[in-house]
PDB file of C-alpha atoms in Angstrom:
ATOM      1  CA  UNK A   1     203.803  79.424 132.300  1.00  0.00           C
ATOM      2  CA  UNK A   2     202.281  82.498 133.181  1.00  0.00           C
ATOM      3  CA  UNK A   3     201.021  83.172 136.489  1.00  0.00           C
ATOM      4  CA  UNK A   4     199.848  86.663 138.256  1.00  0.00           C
ATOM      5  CA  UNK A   5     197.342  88.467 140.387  1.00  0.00           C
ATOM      6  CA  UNK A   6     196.137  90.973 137.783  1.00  0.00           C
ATOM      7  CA  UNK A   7     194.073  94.028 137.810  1.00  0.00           C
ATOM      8  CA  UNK A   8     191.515  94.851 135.141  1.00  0.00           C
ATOM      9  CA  UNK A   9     189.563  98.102 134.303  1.00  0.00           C
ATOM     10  CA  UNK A  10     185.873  97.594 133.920  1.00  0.00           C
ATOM     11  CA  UNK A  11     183.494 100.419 134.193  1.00  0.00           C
ATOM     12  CA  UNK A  12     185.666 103.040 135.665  1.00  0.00           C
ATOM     13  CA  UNK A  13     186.502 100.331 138.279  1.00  0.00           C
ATOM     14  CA  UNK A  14     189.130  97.534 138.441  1.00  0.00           C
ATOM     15  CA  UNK A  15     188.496  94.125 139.162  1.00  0.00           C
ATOM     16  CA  UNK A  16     191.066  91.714 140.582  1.00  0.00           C
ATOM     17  CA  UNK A  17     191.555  88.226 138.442  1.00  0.00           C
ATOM     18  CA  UNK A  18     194.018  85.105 138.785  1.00  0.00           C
ATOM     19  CA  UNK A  19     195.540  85.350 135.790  1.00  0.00           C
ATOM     20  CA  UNK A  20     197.526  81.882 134.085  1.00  0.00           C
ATOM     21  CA  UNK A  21     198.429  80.864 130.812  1.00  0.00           C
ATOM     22  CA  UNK A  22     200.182  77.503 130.559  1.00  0.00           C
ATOM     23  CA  UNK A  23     203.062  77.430 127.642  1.00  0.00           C
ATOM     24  CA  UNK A  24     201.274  76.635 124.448  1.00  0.00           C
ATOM     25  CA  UNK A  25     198.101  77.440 125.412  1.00  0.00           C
ATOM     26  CA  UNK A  26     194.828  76.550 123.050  1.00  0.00           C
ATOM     27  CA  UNK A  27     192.598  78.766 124.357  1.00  0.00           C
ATOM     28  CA  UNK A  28     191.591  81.042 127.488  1.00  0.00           C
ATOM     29  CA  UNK A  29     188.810  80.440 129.546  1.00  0.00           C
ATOM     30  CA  UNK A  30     187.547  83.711 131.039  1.00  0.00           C
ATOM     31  CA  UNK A  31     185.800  82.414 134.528  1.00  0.00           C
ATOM     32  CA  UNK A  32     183.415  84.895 136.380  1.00  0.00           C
ATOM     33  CA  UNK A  33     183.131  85.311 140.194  1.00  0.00           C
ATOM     34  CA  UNK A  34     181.497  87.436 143.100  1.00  0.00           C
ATOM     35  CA  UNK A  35     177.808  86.877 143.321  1.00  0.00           C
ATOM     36  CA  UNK A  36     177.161  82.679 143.873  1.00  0.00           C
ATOM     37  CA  UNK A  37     181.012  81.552 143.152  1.00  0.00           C
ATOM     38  CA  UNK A  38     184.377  82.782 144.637  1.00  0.00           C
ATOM     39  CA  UNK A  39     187.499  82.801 142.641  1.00  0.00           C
ATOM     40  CA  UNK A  40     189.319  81.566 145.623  1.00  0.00           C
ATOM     41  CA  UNK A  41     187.102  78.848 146.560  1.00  0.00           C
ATOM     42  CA  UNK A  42     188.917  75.101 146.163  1.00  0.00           C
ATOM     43  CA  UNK A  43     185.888  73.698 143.710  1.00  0.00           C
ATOM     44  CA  UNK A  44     186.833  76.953 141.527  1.00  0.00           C
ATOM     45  CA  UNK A  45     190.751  76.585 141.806  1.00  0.00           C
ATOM     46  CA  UNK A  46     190.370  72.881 141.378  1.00  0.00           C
ATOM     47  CA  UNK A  47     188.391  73.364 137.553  1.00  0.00           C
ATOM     48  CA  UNK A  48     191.113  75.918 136.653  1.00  0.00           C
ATOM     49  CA  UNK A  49     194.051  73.414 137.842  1.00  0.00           C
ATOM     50  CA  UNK A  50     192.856  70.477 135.485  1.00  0.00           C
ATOM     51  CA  UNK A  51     192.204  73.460 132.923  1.00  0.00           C
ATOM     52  CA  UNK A  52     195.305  74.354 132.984  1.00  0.00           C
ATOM     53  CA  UNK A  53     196.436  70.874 132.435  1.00  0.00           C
ATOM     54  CA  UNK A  54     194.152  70.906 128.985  1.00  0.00           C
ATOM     55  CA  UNK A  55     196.418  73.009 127.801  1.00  0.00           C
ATOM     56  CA  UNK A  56     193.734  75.966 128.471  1.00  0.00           C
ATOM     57  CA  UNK A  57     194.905  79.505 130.040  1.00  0.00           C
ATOM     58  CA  UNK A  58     192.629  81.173 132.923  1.00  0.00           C
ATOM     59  CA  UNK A  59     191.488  84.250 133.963  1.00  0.00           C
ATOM     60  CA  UNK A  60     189.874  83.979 136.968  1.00  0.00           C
ATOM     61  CA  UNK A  61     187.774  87.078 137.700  1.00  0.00           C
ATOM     62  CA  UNK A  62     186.077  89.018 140.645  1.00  0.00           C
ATOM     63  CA  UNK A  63     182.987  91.184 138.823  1.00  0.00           C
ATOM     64  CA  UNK A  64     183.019  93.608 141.807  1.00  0.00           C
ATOM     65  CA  UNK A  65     185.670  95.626 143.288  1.00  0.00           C
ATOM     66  CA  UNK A  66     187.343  95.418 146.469  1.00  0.00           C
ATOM     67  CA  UNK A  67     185.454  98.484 148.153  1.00  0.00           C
ATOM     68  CA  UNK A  68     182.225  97.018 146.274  1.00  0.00           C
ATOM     69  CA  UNK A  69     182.797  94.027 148.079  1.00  0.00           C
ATOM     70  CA  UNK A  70     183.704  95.496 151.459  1.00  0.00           C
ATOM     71  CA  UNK A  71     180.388  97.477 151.160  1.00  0.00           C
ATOM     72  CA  UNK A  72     177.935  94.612 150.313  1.00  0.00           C
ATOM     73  CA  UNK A  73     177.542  91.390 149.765  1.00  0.00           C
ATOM     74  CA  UNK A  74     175.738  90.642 146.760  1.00  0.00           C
ATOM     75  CA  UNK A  75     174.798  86.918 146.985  1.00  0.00           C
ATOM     76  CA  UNK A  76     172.388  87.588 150.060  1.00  0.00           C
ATOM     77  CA  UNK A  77     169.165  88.323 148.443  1.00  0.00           C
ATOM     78  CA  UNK A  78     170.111  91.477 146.545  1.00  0.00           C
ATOM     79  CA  UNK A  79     168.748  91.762 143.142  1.00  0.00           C
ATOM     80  CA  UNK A  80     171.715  90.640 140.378  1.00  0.00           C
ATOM     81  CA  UNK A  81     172.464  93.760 137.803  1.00  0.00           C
ATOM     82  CA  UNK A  82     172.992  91.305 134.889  1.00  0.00           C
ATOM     83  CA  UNK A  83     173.118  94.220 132.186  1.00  0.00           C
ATOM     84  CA  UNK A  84     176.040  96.269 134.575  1.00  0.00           C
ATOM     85  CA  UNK A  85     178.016  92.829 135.058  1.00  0.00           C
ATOM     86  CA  UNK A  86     177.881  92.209 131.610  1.00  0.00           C
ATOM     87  CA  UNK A  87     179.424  94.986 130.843  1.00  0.00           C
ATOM     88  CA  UNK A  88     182.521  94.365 133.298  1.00  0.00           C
ATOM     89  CA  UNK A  89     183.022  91.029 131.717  1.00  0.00           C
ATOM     90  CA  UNK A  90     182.669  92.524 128.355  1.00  0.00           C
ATOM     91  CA  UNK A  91     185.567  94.947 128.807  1.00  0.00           C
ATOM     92  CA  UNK A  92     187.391  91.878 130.607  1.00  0.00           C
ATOM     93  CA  UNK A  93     187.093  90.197 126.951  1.00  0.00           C
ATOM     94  CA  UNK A  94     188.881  93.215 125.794  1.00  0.00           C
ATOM     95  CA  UNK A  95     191.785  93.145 128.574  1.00  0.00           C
ATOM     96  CA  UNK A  96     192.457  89.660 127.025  1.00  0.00           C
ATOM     97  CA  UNK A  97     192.726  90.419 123.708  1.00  0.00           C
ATOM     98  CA  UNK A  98     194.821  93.500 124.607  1.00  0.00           C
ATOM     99  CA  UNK A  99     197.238  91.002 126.104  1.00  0.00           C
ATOM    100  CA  UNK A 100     200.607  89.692 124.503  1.00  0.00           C
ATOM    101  CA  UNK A 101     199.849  86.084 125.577  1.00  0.00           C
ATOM    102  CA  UNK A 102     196.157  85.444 125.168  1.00  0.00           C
ATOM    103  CA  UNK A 103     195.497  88.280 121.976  1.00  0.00           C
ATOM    104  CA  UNK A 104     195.275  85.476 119.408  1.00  0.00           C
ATOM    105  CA  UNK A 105     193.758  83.195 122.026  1.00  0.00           C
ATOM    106  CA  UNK A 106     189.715  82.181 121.510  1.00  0.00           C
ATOM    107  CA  UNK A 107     188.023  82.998 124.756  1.00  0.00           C
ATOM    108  CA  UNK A 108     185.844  81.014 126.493  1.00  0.00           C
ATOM    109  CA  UNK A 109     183.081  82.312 129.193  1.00  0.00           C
ATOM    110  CA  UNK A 110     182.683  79.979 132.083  1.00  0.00           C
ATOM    111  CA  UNK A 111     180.355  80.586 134.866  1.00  0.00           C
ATOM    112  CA  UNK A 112     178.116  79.035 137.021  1.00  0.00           C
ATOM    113  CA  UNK A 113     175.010  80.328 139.040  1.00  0.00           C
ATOM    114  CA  UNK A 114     174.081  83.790 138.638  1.00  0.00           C
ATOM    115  CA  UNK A 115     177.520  84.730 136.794  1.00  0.00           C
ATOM    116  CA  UNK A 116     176.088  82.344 133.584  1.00  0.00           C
ATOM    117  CA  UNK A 117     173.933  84.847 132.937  1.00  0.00           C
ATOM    118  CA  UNK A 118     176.222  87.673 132.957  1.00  0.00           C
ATOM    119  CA  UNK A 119     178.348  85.101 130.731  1.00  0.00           C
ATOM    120  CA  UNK A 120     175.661  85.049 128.487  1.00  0.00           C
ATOM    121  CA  UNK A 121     174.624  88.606 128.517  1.00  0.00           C
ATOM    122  CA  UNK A 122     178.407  89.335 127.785  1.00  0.00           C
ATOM    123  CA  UNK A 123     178.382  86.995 124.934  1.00  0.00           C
ATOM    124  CA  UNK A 124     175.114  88.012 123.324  1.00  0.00           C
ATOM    125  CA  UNK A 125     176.984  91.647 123.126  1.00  0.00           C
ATOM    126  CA  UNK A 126     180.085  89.678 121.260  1.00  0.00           C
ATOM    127  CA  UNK A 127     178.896  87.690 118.899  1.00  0.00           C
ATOM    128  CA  UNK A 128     182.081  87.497 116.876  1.00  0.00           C
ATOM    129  CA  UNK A 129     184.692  87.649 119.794  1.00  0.00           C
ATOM    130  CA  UNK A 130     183.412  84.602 122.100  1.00  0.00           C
ATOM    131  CA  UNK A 131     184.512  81.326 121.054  1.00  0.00           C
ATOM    132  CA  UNK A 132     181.664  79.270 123.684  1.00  0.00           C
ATOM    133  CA  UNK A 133     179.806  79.832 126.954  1.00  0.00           C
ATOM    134  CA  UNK A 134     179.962  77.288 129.113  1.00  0.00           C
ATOM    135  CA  UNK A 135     177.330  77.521 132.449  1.00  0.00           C
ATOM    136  CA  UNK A 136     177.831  74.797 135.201  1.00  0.00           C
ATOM    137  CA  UNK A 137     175.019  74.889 138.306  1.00  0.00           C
ATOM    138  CA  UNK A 138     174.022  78.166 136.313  1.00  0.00           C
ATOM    139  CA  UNK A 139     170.393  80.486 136.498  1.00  0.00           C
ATOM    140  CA  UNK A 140     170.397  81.296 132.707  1.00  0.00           C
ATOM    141  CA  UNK A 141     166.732  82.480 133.470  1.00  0.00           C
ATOM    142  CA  UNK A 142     168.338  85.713 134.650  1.00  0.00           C
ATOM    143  CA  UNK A 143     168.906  86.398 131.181  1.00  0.00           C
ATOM    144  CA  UNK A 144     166.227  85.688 129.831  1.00  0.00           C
ATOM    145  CA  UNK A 145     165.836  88.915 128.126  1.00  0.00           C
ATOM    146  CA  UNK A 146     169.271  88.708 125.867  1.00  0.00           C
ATOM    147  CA  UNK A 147     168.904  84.977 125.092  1.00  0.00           C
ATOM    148  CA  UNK A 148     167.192  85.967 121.398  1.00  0.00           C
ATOM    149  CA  UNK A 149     170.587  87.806 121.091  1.00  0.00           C
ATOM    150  CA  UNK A 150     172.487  84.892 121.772  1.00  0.00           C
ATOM    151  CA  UNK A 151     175.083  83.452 118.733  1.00  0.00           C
ATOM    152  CA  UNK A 152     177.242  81.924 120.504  1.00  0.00           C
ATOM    153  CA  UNK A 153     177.572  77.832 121.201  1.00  0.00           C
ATOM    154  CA  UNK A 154     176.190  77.175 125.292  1.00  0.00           C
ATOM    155  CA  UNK A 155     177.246  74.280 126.893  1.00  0.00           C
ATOM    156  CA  UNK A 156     175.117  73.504 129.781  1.00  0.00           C
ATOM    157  CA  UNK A 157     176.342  71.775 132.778  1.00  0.00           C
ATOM    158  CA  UNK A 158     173.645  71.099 135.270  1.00  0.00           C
ATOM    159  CA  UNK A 159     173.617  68.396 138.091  1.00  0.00           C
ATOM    160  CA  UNK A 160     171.617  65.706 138.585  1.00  0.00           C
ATOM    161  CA  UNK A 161     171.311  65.245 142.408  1.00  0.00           C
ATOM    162  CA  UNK A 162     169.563  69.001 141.664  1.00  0.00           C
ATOM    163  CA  UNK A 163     166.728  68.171 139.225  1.00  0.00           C
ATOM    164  CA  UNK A 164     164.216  71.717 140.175  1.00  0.00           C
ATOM    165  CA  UNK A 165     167.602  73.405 138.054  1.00  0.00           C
ATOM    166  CA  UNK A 166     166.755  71.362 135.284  1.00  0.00           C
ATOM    167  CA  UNK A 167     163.769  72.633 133.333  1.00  0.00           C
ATOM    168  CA  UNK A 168     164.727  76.130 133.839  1.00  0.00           C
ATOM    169  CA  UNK A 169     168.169  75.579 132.032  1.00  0.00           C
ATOM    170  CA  UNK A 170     166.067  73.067 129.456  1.00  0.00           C
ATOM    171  CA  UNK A 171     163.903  76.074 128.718  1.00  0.00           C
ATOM    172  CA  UNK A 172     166.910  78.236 128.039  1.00  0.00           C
ATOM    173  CA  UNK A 173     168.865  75.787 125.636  1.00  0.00           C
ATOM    174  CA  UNK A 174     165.263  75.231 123.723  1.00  0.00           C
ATOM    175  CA  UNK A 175     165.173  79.266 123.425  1.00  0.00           C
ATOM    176  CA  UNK A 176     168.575  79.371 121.886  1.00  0.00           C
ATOM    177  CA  UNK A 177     167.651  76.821 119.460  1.00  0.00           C
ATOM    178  CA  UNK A 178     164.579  78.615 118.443  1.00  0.00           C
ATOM    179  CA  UNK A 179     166.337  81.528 117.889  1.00  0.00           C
ATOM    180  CA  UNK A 180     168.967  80.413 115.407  1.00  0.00           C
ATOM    181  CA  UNK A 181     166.358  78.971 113.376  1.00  0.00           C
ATOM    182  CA  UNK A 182     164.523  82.021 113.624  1.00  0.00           C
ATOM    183  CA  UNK A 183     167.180  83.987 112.632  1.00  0.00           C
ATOM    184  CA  UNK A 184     167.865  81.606 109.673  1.00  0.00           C
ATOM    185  CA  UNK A 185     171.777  80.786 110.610  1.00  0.00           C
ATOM    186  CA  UNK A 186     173.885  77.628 110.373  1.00  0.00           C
ATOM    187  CA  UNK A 187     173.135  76.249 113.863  1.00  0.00           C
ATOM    188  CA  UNK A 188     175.543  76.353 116.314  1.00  0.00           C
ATOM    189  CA  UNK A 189     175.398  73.608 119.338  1.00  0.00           C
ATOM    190  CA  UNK A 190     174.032  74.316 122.235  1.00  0.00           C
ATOM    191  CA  UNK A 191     173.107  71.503 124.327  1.00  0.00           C
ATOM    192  CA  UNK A 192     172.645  70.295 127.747  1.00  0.00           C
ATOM    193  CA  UNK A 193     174.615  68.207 129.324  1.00  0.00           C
ATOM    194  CA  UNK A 194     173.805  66.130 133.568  1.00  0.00           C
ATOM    195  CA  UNK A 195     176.544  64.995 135.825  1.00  0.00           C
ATOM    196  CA  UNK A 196     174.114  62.725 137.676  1.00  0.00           C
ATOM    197  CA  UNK A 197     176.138  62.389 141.004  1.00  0.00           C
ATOM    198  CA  UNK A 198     176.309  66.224 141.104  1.00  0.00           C
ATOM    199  CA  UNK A 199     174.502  68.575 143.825  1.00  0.00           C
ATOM    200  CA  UNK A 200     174.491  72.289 143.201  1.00  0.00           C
ATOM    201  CA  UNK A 201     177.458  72.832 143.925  1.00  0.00           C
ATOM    202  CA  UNK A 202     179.153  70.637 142.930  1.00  0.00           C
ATOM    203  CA  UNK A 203     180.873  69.446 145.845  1.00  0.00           C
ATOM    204  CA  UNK A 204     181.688  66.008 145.236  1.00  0.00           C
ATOM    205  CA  UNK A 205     185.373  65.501 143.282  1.00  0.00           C
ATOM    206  CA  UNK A 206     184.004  63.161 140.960  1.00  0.00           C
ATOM    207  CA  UNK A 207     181.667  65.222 139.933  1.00  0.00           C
ATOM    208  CA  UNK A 208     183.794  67.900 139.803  1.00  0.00           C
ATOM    209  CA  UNK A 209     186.113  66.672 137.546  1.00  0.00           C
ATOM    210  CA  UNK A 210     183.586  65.174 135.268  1.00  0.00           C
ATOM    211  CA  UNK A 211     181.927  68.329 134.862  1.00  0.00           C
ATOM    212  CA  UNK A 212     186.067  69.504 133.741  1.00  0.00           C
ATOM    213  CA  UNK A 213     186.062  66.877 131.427  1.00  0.00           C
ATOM    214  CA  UNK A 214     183.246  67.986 129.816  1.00  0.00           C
ATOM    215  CA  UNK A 215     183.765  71.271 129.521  1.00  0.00           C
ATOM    216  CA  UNK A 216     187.343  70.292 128.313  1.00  0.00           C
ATOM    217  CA  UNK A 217     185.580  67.958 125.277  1.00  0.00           C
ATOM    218  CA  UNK A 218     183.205  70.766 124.375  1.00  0.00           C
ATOM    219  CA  UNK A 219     185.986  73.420 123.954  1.00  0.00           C
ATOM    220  CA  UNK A 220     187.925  70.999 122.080  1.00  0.00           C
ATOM    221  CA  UNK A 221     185.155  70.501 119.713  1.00  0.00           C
ATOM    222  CA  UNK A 222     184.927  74.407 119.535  1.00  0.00           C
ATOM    223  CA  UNK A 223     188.190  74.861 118.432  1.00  0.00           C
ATOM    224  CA  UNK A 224     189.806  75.412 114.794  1.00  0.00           C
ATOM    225  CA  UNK A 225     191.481  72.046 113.961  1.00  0.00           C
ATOM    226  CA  UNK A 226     195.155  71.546 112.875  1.00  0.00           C
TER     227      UNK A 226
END
């Protein structure tokens, strides 16, 4: 197994990232962190642990910089530059597949509150390149402007001890769908899926994990078989 503290160029900047791949890995889940999640929070490190355990590699990254988050912190109020986040996690998506270990790997985008939006924003840029996005407790309202750009299958994680989240990320799925058939594709799956004894956050264990599981069936189902 691989395991490292890693640092990744993004817009003349570099970002910090946990950075595992498990022997045999399937795939590698690209999480993003700085405005409403940490990388080292336990919730976070938890989901990456039974990850890893799937059989899925990790990079777990900060979207700001050190001095950027020295300077400010981001999550209090401050307007959220999807577009300029996008980018970082865009040219994270191209550390990975400049990588030995993960350059043949599918990537998945896995975010929750404002960071599923810059997961989306980075995956309506990379149509071709993203295997799924995957928001848990996400605000996919904040990009509401790239979701007729979207290609890419969205899995949808909301909880259901927070039901005012709900019709905002209901709204979103039904978007995506609209678009596809606008855009006269083979549908891809989107779809929307409640963890019922789930806050916000995401606090409780057991809600934790099933919202792993989950995530862990819906990449499955992603992937190429044999």
């Amino acid at each position: 197994m691989i395991s490292d503290v890693v640092a990744v160029p993004a817009d003349r900047l570099t970002l910090s990232g946990d950075f595992v791949v498990p022997e045999g890995a399937r795939a590698v889940v690209l999480s993003a962190h700085g405005v409403h999640t940490s990388r080292t929070h336990p919730r976070v490190q938890a989901l990456d642990g039974e990850l890893h355990r799937a059989g899925f590699g990790t990079l777990s990254l900060d979207l700001f910089s050190e001095t950027e988050a020295r300077q400010a912190e981001p999550a209090q109020g401050q307007p959220v530059d999807v577009e300029m986040l996008g980018r970082r996690l865009v040219a994270a998506v191209d550390w990975l597949k400049a990588q030995t270990d993960t350059r043949a790997l599918p990537v998945v985008l896995f975010a929750a509150g404002a960071e599923a939006a810059v997961a989306l924003r980075a995956a309506a840029d990379l149509p071709d390149r993203v295997l799924t996005v995957i928001s848990w407790s996400g605000q996919p309202e904040l990009a509401d402007e790239v979701l007729d750009r979207v290609r890419t299958p969205v899995l949808f994680i909301t909880g259901g001890q927070n039901p005012e989240a709900v019709p905002a990320i209901r709204q979103a799925a039904d978007r995506l769908e609209a678009t596809r058939e606008l855009a006269d594709r083979v549908p891809a799956p989107h779809s929307v899926r409640e963890v019922r004894t789930a806050s916000h956050r995401f606090d409780d264990p057991d809600a934790l994990d099933r919202a792993a599981e989950l995530a862990q069936e819906w990449i499955d189902e992603r992937l190429p078989s044999g």
